[in-house]
Short mmCIF file of C-alpha atoms in Angstrom, two decimals:
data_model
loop_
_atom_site.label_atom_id
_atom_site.label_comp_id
_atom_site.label_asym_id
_atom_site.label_seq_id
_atom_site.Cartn_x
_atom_site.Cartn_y
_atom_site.Cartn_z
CA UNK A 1 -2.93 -13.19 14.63
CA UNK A 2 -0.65 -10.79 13.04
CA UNK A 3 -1.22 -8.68 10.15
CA UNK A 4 1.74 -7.00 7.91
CA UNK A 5 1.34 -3.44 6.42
CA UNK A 6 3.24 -1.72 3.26
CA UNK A 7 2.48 1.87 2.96
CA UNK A 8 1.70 3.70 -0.01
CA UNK A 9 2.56 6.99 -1.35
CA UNK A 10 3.17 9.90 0.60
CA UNK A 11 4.76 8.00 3.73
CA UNK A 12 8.27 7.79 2.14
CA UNK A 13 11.27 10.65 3.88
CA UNK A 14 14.36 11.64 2.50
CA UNK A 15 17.30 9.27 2.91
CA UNK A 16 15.16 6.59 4.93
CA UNK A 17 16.47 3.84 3.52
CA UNK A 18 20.11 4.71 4.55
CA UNK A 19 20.29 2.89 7.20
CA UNK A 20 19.69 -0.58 5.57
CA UNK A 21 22.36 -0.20 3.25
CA UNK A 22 24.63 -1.27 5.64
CA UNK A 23 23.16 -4.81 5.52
CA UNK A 24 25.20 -7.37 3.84
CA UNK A 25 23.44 -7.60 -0.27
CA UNK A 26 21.01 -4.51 0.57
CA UNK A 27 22.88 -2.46 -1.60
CA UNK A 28 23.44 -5.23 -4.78
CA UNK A 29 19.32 -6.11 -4.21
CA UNK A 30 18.74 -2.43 -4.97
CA UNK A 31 20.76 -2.03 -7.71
CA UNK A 32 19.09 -5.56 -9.60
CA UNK A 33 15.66 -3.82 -8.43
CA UNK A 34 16.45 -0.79 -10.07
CA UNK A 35 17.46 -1.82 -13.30
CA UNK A 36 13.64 -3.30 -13.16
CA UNK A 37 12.09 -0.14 -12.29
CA UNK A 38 14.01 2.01 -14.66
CA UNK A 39 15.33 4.34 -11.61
CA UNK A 40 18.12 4.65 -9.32
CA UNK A 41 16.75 3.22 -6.10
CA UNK A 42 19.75 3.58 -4.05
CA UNK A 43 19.98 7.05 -4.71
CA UNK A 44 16.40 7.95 -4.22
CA UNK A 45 16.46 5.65 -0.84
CA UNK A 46 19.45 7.57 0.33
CA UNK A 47 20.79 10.93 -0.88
CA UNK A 48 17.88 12.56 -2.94
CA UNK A 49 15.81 15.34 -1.70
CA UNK A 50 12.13 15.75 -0.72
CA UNK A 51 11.07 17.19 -4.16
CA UNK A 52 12.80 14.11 -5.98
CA UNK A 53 11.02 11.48 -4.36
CA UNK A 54 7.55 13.11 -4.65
CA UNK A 55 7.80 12.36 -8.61
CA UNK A 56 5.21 9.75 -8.52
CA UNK A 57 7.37 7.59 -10.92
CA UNK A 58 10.26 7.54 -9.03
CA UNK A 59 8.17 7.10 -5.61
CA UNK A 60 5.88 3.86 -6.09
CA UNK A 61 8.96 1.49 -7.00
CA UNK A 62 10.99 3.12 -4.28
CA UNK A 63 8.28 2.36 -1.41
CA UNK A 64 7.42 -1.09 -2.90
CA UNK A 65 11.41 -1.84 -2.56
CA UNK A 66 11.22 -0.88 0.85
CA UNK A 67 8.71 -2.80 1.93
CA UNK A 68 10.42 -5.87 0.22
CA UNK A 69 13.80 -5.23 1.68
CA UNK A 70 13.01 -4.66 5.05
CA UNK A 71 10.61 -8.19 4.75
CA UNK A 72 13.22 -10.35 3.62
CA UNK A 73 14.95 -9.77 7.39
CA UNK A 74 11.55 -11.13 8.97
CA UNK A 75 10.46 -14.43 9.51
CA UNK A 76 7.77 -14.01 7.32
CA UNK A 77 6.12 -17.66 7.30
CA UNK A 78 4.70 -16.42 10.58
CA UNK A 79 2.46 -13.60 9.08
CA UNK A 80 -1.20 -14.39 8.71
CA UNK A 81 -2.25 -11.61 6.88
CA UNK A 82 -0.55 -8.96 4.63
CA UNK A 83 -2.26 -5.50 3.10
CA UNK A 84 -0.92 -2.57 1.54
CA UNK A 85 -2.48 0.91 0.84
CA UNK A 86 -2.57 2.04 -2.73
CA UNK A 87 0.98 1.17 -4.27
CA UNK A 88 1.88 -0.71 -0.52
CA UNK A 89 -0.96 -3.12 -1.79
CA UNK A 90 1.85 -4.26 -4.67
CA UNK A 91 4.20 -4.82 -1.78
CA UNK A 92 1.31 -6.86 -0.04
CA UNK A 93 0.67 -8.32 -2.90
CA UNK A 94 4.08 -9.77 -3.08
CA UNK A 95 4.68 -10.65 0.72
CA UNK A 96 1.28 -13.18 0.18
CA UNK A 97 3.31 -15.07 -2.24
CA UNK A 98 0.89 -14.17 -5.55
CA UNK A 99 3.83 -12.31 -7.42
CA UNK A 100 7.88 -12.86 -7.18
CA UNK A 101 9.33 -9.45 -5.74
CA UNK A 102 10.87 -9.00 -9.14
CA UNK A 103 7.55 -8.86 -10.83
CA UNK A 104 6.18 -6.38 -7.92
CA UNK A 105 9.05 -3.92 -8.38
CA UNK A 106 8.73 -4.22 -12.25
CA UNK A 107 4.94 -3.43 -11.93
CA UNK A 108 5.18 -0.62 -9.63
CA UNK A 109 7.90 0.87 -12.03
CA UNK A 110 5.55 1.10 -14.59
CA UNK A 111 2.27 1.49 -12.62
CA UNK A 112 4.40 4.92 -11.29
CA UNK A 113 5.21 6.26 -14.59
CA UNK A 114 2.15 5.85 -16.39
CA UNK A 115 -0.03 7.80 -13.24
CA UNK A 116 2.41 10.38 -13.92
CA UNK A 117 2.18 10.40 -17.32
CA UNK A 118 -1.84 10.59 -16.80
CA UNK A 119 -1.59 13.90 -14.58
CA UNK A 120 0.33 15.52 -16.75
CA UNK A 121 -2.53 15.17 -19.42
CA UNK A 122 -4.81 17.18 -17.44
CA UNK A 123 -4.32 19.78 -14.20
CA UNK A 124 -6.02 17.61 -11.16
CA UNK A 125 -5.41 17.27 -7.61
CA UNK A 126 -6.48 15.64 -4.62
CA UNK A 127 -7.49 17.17 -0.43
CA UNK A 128 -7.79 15.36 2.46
CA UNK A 129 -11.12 15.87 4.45
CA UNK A 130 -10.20 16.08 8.17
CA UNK A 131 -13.70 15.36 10.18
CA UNK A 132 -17.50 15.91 9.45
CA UNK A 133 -20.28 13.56 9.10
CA UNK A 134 -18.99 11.08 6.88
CA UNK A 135 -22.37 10.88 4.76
CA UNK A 136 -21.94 14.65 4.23
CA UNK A 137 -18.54 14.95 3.41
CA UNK A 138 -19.43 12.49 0.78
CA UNK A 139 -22.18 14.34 -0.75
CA UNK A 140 -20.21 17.63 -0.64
CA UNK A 141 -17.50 15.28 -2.55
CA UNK A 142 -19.80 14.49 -5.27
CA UNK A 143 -21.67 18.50 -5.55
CA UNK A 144 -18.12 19.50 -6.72
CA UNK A 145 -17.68 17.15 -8.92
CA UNK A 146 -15.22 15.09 -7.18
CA UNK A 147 -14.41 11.64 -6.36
CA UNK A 148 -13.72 9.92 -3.06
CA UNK A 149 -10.33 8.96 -3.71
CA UNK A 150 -9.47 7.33 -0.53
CA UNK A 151 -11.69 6.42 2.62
CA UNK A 152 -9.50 5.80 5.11
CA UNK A 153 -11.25 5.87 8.15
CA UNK A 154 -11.31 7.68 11.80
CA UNK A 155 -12.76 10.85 9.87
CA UNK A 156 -10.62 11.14 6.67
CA UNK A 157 -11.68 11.00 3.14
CA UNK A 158 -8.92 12.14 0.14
CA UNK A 159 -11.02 14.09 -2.63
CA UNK A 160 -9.86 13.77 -5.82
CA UNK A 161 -10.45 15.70 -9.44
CA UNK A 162 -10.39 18.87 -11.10
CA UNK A 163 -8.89 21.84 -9.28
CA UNK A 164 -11.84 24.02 -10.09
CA UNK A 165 -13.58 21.20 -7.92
CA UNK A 166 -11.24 21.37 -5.07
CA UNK A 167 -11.52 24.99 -5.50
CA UNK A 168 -15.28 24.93 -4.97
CA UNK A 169 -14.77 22.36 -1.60
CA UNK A 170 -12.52 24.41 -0.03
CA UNK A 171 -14.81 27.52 -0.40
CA UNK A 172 -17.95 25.15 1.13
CA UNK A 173 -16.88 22.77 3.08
CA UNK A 174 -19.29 20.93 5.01
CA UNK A 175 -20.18 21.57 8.19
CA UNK A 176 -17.06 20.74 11.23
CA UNK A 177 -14.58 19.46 8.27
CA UNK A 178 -10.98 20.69 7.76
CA UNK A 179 -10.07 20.65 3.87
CA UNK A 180 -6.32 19.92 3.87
CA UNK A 181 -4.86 20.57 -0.35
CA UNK A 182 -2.52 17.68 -0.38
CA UNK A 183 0.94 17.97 -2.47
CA UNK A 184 0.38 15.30 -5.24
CA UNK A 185 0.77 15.29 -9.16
CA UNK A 186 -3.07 14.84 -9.63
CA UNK A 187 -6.09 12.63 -8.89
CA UNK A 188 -4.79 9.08 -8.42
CA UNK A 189 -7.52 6.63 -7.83
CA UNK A 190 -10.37 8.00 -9.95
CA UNK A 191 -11.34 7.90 -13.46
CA UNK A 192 -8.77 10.46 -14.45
CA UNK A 193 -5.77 7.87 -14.11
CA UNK A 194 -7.70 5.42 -16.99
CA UNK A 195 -4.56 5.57 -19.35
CA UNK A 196 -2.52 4.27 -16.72
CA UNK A 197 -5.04 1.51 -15.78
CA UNK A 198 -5.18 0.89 -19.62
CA UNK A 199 -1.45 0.10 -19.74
CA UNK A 200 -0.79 -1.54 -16.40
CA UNK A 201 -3.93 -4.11 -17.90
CA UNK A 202 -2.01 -4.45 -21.02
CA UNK A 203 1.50 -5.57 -19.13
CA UNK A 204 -0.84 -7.20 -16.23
CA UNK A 205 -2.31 -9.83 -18.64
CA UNK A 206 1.07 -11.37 -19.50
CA UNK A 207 1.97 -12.05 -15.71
CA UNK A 208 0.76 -15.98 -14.29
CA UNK A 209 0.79 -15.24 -10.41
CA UNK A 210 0.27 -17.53 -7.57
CA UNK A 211 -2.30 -17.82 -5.47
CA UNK A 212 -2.17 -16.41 -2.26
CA UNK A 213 0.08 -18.55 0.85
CA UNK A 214 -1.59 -16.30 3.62
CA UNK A 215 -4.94 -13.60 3.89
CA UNK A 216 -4.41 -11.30 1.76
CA UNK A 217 -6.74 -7.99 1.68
CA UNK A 218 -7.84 -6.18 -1.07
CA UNK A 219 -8.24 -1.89 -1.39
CA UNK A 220 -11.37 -2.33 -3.71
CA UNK A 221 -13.46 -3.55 -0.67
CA UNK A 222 -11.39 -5.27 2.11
CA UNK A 223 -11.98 -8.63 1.74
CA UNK A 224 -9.58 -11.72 1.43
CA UNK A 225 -8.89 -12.23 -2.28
CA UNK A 226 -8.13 -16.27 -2.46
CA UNK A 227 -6.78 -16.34 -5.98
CA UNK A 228 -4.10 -15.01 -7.81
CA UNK A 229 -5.24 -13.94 -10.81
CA UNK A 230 -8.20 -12.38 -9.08
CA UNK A 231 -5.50 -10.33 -7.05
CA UNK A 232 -3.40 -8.99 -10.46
CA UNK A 233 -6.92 -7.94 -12.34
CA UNK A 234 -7.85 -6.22 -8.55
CA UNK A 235 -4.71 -4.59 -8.93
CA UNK A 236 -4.94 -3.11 -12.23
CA UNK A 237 -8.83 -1.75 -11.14
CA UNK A 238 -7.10 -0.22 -8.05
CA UNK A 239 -5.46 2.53 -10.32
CA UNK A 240 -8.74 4.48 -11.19
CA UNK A 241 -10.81 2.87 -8.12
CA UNK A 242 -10.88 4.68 -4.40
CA UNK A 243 -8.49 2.74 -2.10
CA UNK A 244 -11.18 1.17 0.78
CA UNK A 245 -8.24 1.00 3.96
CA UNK A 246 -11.45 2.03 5.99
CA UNK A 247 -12.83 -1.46 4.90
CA UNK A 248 -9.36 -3.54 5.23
CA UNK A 249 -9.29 -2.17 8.83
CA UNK A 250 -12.49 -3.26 9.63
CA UNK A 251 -11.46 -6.95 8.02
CA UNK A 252 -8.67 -6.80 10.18
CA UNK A 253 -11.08 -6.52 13.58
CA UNK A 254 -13.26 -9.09 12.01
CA UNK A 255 -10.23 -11.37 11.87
CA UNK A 256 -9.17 -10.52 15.29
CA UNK A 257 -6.31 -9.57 14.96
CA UNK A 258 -3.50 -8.75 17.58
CA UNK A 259 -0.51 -7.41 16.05
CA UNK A 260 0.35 -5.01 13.52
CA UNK A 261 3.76 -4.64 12.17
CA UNK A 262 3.94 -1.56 9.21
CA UNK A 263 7.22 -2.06 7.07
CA UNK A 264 9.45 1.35 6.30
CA UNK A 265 8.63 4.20 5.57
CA UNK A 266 6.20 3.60 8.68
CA UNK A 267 4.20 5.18 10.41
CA UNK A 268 1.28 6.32 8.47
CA UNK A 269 -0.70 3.18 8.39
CA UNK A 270 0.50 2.45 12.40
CA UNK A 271 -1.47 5.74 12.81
CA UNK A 272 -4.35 5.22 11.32
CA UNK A 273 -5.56 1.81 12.77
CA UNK A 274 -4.22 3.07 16.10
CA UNK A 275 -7.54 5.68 15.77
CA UNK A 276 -9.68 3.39 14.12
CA UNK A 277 -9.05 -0.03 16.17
CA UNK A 278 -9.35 1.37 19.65
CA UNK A 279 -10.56 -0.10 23.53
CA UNK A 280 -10.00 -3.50 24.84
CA UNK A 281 -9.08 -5.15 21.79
CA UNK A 282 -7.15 -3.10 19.96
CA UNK A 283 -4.07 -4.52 18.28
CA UNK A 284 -0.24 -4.18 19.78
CA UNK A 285 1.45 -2.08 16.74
CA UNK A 286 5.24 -1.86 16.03
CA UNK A 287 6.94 0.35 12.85
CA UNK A 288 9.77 -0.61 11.46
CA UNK A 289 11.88 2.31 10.06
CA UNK A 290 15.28 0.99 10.29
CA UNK A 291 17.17 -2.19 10.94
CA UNK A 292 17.86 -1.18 14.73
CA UNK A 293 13.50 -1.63 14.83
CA UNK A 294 13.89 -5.46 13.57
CA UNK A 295 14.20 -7.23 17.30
CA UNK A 296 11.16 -5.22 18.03
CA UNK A 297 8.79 -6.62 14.97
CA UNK A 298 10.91 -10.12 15.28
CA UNK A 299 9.35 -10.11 18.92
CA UNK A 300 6.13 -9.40 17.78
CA UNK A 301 5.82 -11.62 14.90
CA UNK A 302 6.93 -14.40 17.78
CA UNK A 303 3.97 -13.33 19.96
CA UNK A 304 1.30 -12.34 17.77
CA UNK A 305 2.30 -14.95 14.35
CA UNK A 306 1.90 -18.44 14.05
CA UNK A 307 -1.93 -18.60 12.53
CA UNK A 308 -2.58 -20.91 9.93
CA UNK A 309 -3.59 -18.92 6.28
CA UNK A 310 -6.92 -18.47 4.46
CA UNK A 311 -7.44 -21.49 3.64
CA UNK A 312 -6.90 -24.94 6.02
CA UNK A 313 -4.40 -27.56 4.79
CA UNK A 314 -6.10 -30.71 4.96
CA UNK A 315 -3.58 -33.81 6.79
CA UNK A 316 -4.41 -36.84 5.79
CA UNK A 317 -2.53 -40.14 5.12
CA UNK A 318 -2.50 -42.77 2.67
CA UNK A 319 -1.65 -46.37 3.49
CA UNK A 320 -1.57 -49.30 1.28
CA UNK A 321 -2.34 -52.93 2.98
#
């Protein structure tokens, strides 16, 4: 069984999608998806700088393109299961058939802008917690006032809130724990993004999505989300709720599954289940960060893909005598 990843914020690198301009219609796809998104996706992709594409408006639409670009050169009717982390889930969300990649980059266009419009109402932040018992780390989390922004697994939790609060966690951090302050424009995934959520609901409720052709996992908890419309409402929660990737990899063991394929910018994702899902049956991995990387996830969507979706298509037959 093979699962297909789309990263989320913080993965992307100056001028990564460069290389896939040189695909016949990659460039004319980018310029339709940008006029969606309300920013210039070619030249974030390819020629602007580090500090440009950490804007979080400009980033989300740019990694959600990515992920859908690169994914329309894969034989993707061989995927059983697709997740994303944080914005990447839009790009998931997408690749599982619930929304048209039109309505995906159109979302993440606004999801992007409005986040940023919500840090700049109030200063916030977010740290990565590198190690520690996780039950302490958590409690330390809360005693500053904090919120566990993202749990994602083989010893790292993302606090999010206040400065003063991160202030106050890197003074006392618990015991064996490595407080990393990360470079963001606040605290995404926690209560202080609940304009943004308001908004995204408001645009949300006039979308009629799909429900899903493959598994498709969920950041709120990790499980399979089997309708459509339960997917788009999950989506709009996911803006002020923590992002659970410790729980979607753990869905992914319970699946069994064998191959994991990230989409560009990878590597982030690859890294993480590589130190969660270890021993005998940990899953072959493959990034793909450029087009010369496609033979190698073709290959490994022929060896690992081919299993049936969440749900079994019944056959049957009628005949009239």
């Amino acid at each position: 069984m093979l699962a297909v990843l789309s990263p989320g914020q913080g993965s992307q690198k100056p001028g990564f999608l460069t290389p896939w301009l040189d695909l016949t219609g990659t460039e004319a796809r980018l310029r339709w998806w940008s006029a969606l998104a309300g920013v210039d996706l070619v030249h974030l992709g390819t020629a602007a700088d580090a500090e440009e594409i950490k804007d979080t408006a400009r980033t989300q639409p740019l990694l959600v393109a990515a992920a859908l670009l690169a994914a329309e050169h894969l034989p993707m009717h061989d995927v059983a299961v697709t997740a994303g982390h944080s914005v990447g889930e839009l790009g998931a969300t997408a690749l599982a058939g619930v929304l048209s990649a039109e309505t995906a980059i159109t979302l993440a266009g606004v999801r992007g802008r409005e986040m940023a419009a919500a840090c700049a109402l109030e200063p916030t932040g977010m740290a990565a917690m590198l190690g520690g018992d996780a039950d302490e780390v958590l409690a330390a989390v809360d005693a500053a006032g904090l919120y566990p922004a993202n749990r994602n697994g083989a010893g790292q939790v993302v606090a999010a809130g206040t400065l003063a609060g991160l202030d106050k966690l890197a003074a006392e951090p618990p015991a064996k724990t490595r407080v990393v302050r990360l470079k963001v424009a606040g605290a995404f995934h926690t209560p202080h993004m609940t304009p943004a959520e308001e908004t995204l609901a408001a645009l949300a409720a006039g979308i009629t999505p799909a429900d899903p052709t493959r598994i498709l996992l969920s950041n709120l908890d990790g499980s399979a989300v089997g309708h459509g419309r339960d997917m788009v409402q999950r989506l709009v929660r996911q803006v002020t709720a923590p992002v659970r990737w410790d729980l979607c990899m753990r869905t992914l063991a319970d699946l069994g599954v064998t191959g994991v394929l990230e989409l560009p910018p990878a590597g982030t994702l690859a890294g993480l289940v590589k130190r969660e899902l270890k021993g005998a049956g940990a899953p072959e991995i493959v990034t793909l960060n450029t087009p010369d990387d496609l033979p190698a996830a073709r290959d490994l969507i022929a060896r690992h893909g081919g299993t049936p979706g969440p749900r079994p298509t019944p056959a049957f037959q009628v005949v009239w005598a």
